[in-house]
């Protein structure tokens, strides 16, 4: 950050690299371990479905192959236990490493920003800074945005992305006919995640703006409390405050409606599952497919599509963090 560049208060759209600009060697190590943990966490669900399908096939074929039934079930159950162990380690790496590196980088960002602000001339504060709270808000707000993205949004995005990739690999591996037929429906599975992310976050931001307006009314009343008391303006102040909060009530109703529509849109999963169940039975009858493979392929397609929708809903957070990180980069 250049000392003369503090005057530019507008957030520009930075690159994704600006989010990790303050990382050192330890942070790169933590990022690598966190990436491995996110990949392991994301792939654990498709792998679990793969071994579950084998157990279902073992149970379904028990009447014709009793000799190896117990051996095959125990073998696949052991693999599931191993998957659970790997997932536990992956989740620990994912949670700890991303959170730790986010805290380290955000701390350095706040320190660097504070040093640059304190090195400015007195004229800078007269021209650009109207109050000390503006400096505090700028320091904490941007760094918290970046910290939240690194510690939460990035690992969740990676986890959902690799869940989608692994799920469709498993679906095509166990029953490619069903996977090809159901693949076009992935666009409908993306909709719930995108609706939930975009609609709710947009309304939440508007609610915060309305709360800020109400806060201004309270701040003005408290700063001139003697004047309010002298002119008996308590009732008027309360009326203005209630009027300012009315916008949050209307937005709250819209938020509830949007949340209901977003959650209700998950019902499309059942419609797609019913189609896959119908086509899966035909594959069992006419193409000698097994029930476990039909279950694994259908579940993988549904879970993969929902995971992709959840992953795409996090992309907007990356652009916000990049814009915030650009202030520190410049």
Coordinates of C-alpha atoms in Angstrom, one line a residue:
X1 CA 0.0 0.0 0.0
X2 CA 1.5 3.4 -1.0
X3 CA 1.2 6.2 1.5
X4 CA -0.1 8.5 -1.2
X5 CA -2.7 6.1 -2.3
X6 CA -4.8 6.3 0.9
X7 CA -6.8 9.0 -0.6
X8 CA -8.5 6.6 -3.0
X9 CA -11.4 5.4 -0.9
X10 CA -13.2 3.6 -3.8
X11 CA -12.9 -0.1 -3.9
X12 CA -11.6 -1.4 -7.1
X13 CA -12.1 -4.8 -8.4
X14 CA -8.8 -6.6 -7.5
X15 CA -7.6 -10.0 -8.5
X16 CA -8.1 -13.1 -6.4
X17 CA -4.4 -13.1 -5.7
X18 CA -4.8 -10.0 -3.6
X19 CA -6.7 -12.0 -0.9
X20 CA -3.5 -14.0 -0.2
X21 CA -1.0 -11.1 -0.7
X22 CA 0.2 -11.0 2.9
X23 CA 0.9 -14.8 3.2
X24 CA 4.4 -15.9 4.2
X25 CA 6.0 -19.4 4.2
X26 CA 4.0 -20.7 7.1
X27 CA 0.7 -19.4 5.6
X28 CA 1.5 -21.1 2.3
X29 CA 2.1 -24.3 4.2
X30 CA -1.2 -23.9 6.0
X31 CA -2.9 -23.1 2.8
X32 CA -1.6 -26.2 1.2
X33 CA -2.6 -28.4 4.1
X34 CA -6.0 -26.7 4.1
X35 CA -6.4 -27.4 0.4
X36 CA -5.6 -31.1 0.9
X37 CA -8.2 -31.1 3.8
X38 CA -10.8 -29.5 1.6
X39 CA -10.2 -32.0 -1.2
X40 CA -10.4 -34.9 1.2
X41 CA -13.6 -33.6 2.8
X42 CA -15.2 -33.0 -0.6
X43 CA -14.3 -36.5 -2.0
X44 CA -15.3 -38.4 1.1
X45 CA -19.0 -38.3 0.3
X46 CA -18.7 -39.7 -3.3
X47 CA -16.3 -42.4 -2.0
X48 CA -18.7 -43.3 0.8
X49 CA -21.5 -43.7 -1.8
X50 CA -19.3 -45.9 -3.9
X51 CA -18.6 -48.4 -1.0
X52 CA -22.2 -48.2 0.1
X53 CA -23.3 -49.3 -3.3
X54 CA -21.0 -52.3 -3.0
X55 CA -22.5 -53.2 0.4
X56 CA -26.0 -52.9 -1.1
X57 CA -25.0 -55.2 -3.9
X58 CA -23.5 -57.7 -1.5
X59 CA -26.8 -57.7 0.5
X60 CA -28.9 -58.0 -2.7
X61 CA -26.8 -60.9 -4.0
X62 CA -26.6 -62.8 -0.6
X63 CA -29.1 -65.4 -1.7
X64 CA -27.1 -66.5 -4.7
X65 CA -23.6 -66.1 -3.2
X66 CA -23.8 -66.9 0.5
X67 CA -20.3 -68.2 0.7
X68 CA -18.6 -64.8 0.3
X69 CA -21.4 -62.7 1.7
X70 CA -19.9 -62.0 5.1
X71 CA -16.4 -61.6 3.7
X72 CA -17.4 -59.0 1.1
X73 CA -19.6 -57.0 3.5
X74 CA -16.9 -56.9 6.2
X75 CA -14.3 -55.8 3.6
X76 CA -16.5 -52.9 2.3
X77 CA -17.4 -52.0 5.9
X78 CA -13.7 -51.7 6.7
X79 CA -13.2 -49.4 3.7
X80 CA -16.0 -47.2 5.0
X81 CA -14.3 -47.0 8.4
X82 CA -11.1 -46.0 6.7
X83 CA -13.0 -43.3 4.7
X84 CA -14.5 -42.0 8.0
X85 CA -11.0 -41.8 9.5
X86 CA -9.6 -40.0 6.5
X87 CA -12.5 -37.6 6.4
X88 CA -12.0 -36.8 10.1
X89 CA -8.4 -35.9 9.5
X90 CA -9.3 -33.9 6.4
X91 CA -12.0 -31.9 8.2
X92 CA -9.5 -31.1 11.0
X93 CA -6.9 -29.9 8.4
X94 CA -9.6 -28.0 6.6
X95 CA -11.0 -26.2 9.6
X96 CA -7.7 -25.5 11.5
X97 CA -5.4 -24.6 8.7
X98 CA -7.7 -22.2 6.8
X99 CA -8.8 -20.5 10.1
X100 CA -5.3 -20.2 11.3
X101 CA -3.9 -18.7 8.1
X102 CA -6.9 -16.3 7.9
X103 CA -6.2 -15.0 11.4
X104 CA -2.5 -14.5 10.6
X105 CA -3.0 -12.7 7.3
X106 CA -5.8 -10.5 8.7
X107 CA -3.6 -9.5 11.6
X108 CA -0.8 -8.4 9.3
X109 CA -3.3 -6.5 7.1
X110 CA -4.6 -4.5 10.1
X111 CA -1.1 -3.8 11.3
X112 CA 0.0 -2.6 7.9
X113 CA -3.1 -0.5 7.3
X114 CA -2.7 1.2 10.7
X115 CA 1.0 2.0 10.1
X116 CA 0.2 3.6 6.8
X117 CA -2.6 5.7 8.2
X118 CA -0.4 6.9 11.1
X119 CA 2.3 8.0 8.6
X120 CA 0.0 10.4 6.7
X121 CA 0.3 14.1 7.0
X122 CA -2.2 16.1 9.1
X123 CA -3.8 17.4 5.9
X124 CA -4.9 13.9 4.9
X125 CA -7.0 13.6 8.0
X126 CA -8.6 17.0 7.5
X127 CA -9.4 16.2 3.9
X128 CA -10.3 12.5 3.8
X129 CA -11.1 11.4 7.4
X130 CA -14.2 12.9 9.0
X131 CA -14.0 10.9 12.3
X132 CA -11.9 8.3 14.1
X133 CA -14.7 5.7 13.7
X134 CA -14.2 5.9 9.9
X135 CA -10.6 4.7 10.3
X136 CA -11.5 2.0 12.7
X137 CA -14.4 0.8 10.5
X138 CA -12.1 0.8 7.4
X139 CA -9.4 -1.2 9.2
X140 CA -11.7 -3.8 10.8
X141 CA -14.3 -4.0 8.0
X142 CA -12.0 -4.9 5.1
X143 CA -9.8 -7.2 7.1
X144 CA -12.8 -9.1 8.5
X145 CA -14.2 -9.5 5.0
X146 CA -10.9 -11.1 3.8
X147 CA -10.6 -13.2 7.0
X148 CA -14.1 -14.6 6.6
X149 CA -13.5 -15.5 2.9
X150 CA -10.2 -17.2 3.7
X151 CA -11.4 -19.1 6.8
X152 CA -14.8 -20.1 5.6
X153 CA -15.8 -19.3 2.0
X154 CA -12.7 -20.7 0.3
X155 CA -12.7 -24.1 2.1
X156 CA -16.5 -24.4 1.6
X157 CA -16.1 -23.6 -2.1
X158 CA -13.3 -26.1 -2.6
X159 CA -15.2 -28.8 -0.6
X160 CA -18.3 -28.4 -2.7
X161 CA -16.4 -28.2 -5.9
X162 CA -14.6 -31.5 -5.3
X163 CA -17.8 -33.1 -4.0
X164 CA -19.3 -32.2 -7.4
X165 CA -16.3 -33.5 -9.4
X166 CA -16.0 -36.7 -7.3
X167 CA -19.8 -37.4 -7.3
X168 CA -20.0 -37.3 -11.1
X169 CA -16.9 -39.4 -11.5
X170 CA -18.5 -42.0 -9.3
X171 CA -21.8 -41.7 -11.1
X172 CA -20.2 -42.3 -14.5
X173 CA -18.0 -45.1 -13.1
X174 CA -20.7 -47.2 -11.5
X175 CA -23.5 -46.6 -14.0
X176 CA -22.7 -44.5 -17.0
X177 CA -26.1 -44.9 -18.7
X178 CA -28.0 -43.4 -15.8
X179 CA -25.3 -40.6 -15.4
X180 CA -25.6 -39.6 -19.0
X181 CA -29.4 -39.4 -18.9
X182 CA -29.5 -37.5 -15.6
X183 CA -26.6 -35.2 -16.4
X184 CA -28.7 -32.4 -18.1
X185 CA -30.7 -32.1 -14.9
X186 CA -27.7 -30.6 -13.1
X187 CA -28.8 -27.2 -14.1
X188 CA -32.0 -27.6 -12.0
X189 CA -30.0 -28.8 -9.0
X190 CA -27.9 -25.6 -9.1
X191 CA -30.9 -23.3 -8.7
X192 CA -31.6 -23.9 -5.0
X193 CA -28.0 -23.0 -4.0
X194 CA -27.9 -19.9 -6.2
X195 CA -31.3 -18.7 -5.0
X196 CA -30.4 -19.2 -1.3
X197 CA -27.1 -17.4 -1.7
X198 CA -28.0 -14.4 -3.9
X199 CA -31.5 -13.6 -2.7
X200 CA -30.8 -13.8 1.0
X201 CA -27.5 -12.0 0.9
X202 CA -29.0 -9.2 -1.2
X203 CA -31.8 -8.7 1.3
X204 CA -29.5 -9.0 4.3
X205 CA -27.4 -6.1 3.0
X206 CA -30.5 -3.9 2.5
X207 CA -31.5 -4.7 6.1
X208 CA -28.1 -3.5 7.3
X209 CA -28.6 -0.3 5.4
X210 CA -32.0 0.3 7.1
X211 CA -30.5 -0.5 10.5
X212 CA -27.8 2.1 9.8
X213 CA -30.5 4.7 9.1
X214 CA -32.2 3.9 12.4
X215 CA -28.8 4.1 14.1
X216 CA -28.3 7.6 12.7
X217 CA -31.6 8.7 14.3
X218 CA -30.5 7.4 17.7
X219 CA -27.0 8.9 17.4
X220 CA -28.4 12.3 16.6
X221 CA -30.9 12.2 19.5
X222 CA -28.2 11.1 22.0
X223 CA -25.7 13.7 20.7
X224 CA -28.2 16.5 21.3
X225 CA -30.2 15.0 24.2
X226 CA -30.5 18.3 26.0
X227 CA -32.1 19.9 23.0
X228 CA -34.5 17.0 22.6
X229 CA -35.4 17.2 26.3
X230 CA -35.8 21.0 26.2
X231 CA -38.2 21.0 23.2
X232 CA -40.0 17.8 24.4
X233 CA -39.0 15.9 21.3
X234 CA -39.0 12.4 22.8
X235 CA -42.2 11.4 21.0
X236 CA -41.0 12.8 17.7
X237 CA -37.7 11.0 18.1
X238 CA -39.5 7.7 18.9
X239 CA -41.7 8.2 15.8
X240 CA -38.7 8.8 13.6
X241 CA -37.0 5.8 15.0
X242 CA -40.0 3.6 14.4
X243 CA -40.4 4.9 10.9
X244 CA -36.7 4.1 10.2
X245 CA -37.2 0.6 11.4
X246 CA -40.3 0.0 9.3
X247 CA -38.1 -0.7 6.3
X248 CA -36.4 -3.6 8.2
X249 CA -39.9 -5.1 8.8
X250 CA -40.8 -5.1 5.2
X251 CA -37.4 -6.5 4.2
X252 CA -37.7 -9.2 6.9
X253 CA -40.9 -10.4 5.3
X254 CA -39.3 -10.5 1.9
X255 CA -36.3 -12.4 3.5
X256 CA -38.7 -15.0 4.9
X257 CA -40.4 -15.4 1.6
X258 CA -37.1 -15.7 -0.2
X259 CA -35.8 -18.3 2.3
X260 CA -39.0 -20.3 2.0
X261 CA -38.8 -20.3 -1.8
X262 CA -35.1 -21.2 -1.7
X263 CA -35.6 -24.1 0.7
X264 CA -38.8 -25.2 -1.1
X265 CA -37.0 -25.3 -4.4
X266 CA -35.0 -28.2 -3.0
X267 CA -38.1 -30.2 -3.8
X268 CA -36.9 -30.5 -7.4
X269 CA -34.4 -33.0 -6.0
X270 CA -37.3 -35.4 -5.3
X271 CA -38.6 -35.0 -8.8
X272 CA -35.3 -35.7 -10.4
X273 CA -34.8 -38.6 -8.0
X274 CA -38.1 -40.1 -9.0
X275 CA -37.1 -40.0 -12.6
X276 CA -33.7 -41.6 -11.9
X277 CA -35.5 -44.3 -9.8
X278 CA -37.8 -45.0 -12.8
X279 CA -35.0 -45.2 -15.3
X280 CA -32.9 -47.1 -12.9
X281 CA -35.5 -49.9 -12.6
X282 CA -35.5 -50.2 -16.4
X283 CA -31.7 -50.5 -16.3
X284 CA -32.1 -53.3 -13.7
X285 CA -34.7 -55.1 -15.8
X286 CA -33.2 -54.8 -19.3
X287 CA -29.5 -54.0 -18.8
X288 CA -28.6 -56.2 -15.8
X289 CA -27.7 -53.2 -13.6
X290 CA -27.5 -53.7 -9.9
X291 CA -29.6 -51.9 -7.3
X292 CA -26.6 -50.6 -5.4
X293 CA -25.1 -49.0 -8.5
X294 CA -28.5 -47.3 -9.3
X295 CA -28.6 -45.9 -5.8
X296 CA -25.0 -44.7 -5.9
X297 CA -25.3 -43.1 -9.3
X298 CA -28.6 -41.4 -8.5
X299 CA -27.4 -40.1 -5.1
X300 CA -24.1 -38.9 -6.6
X301 CA -25.9 -36.9 -9.3
X302 CA -28.2 -35.3 -6.8
X303 CA -25.5 -34.5 -4.2
X304 CA -23.1 -33.3 -6.9
X305 CA -25.6 -30.9 -8.4
X306 CA -26.5 -29.4 -5.1
X307 CA -22.9 -29.0 -4.2
X308 CA -22.1 -27.2 -7.4
X309 CA -24.9 -24.8 -6.7
X310 CA -23.6 -24.1 -3.2
X311 CA -20.1 -23.6 -4.6
X312 CA -21.2 -21.1 -7.2
X313 CA -23.1 -19.1 -4.6
X314 CA -19.8 -18.3 -2.8
X315 CA -18.2 -16.7 -5.9
X316 CA -19.5 -13.2 -5.1
X317 CA -17.7 -13.3 -1.7
X318 CA -14.4 -13.7 -3.6
X319 CA -15.0 -10.5 -5.6
X320 CA -15.8 -8.6 -2.5
X321 CA -12.7 -9.8 -0.7
X322 CA -10.6 -9.1 -3.8
X323 CA -11.8 -5.5 -3.8
X324 CA -11.1 -5.2 -0.1
X325 CA -7.6 -6.7 -0.6
X326 CA -6.8 -4.3 -3.4
X327 CA -6.8 -1.5 -0.9
X328 CA -4.0 -3.1 1.0
X329 CA -2.2 -4.1 -2.2
X330 CA -2.2 -0.6 -3.5

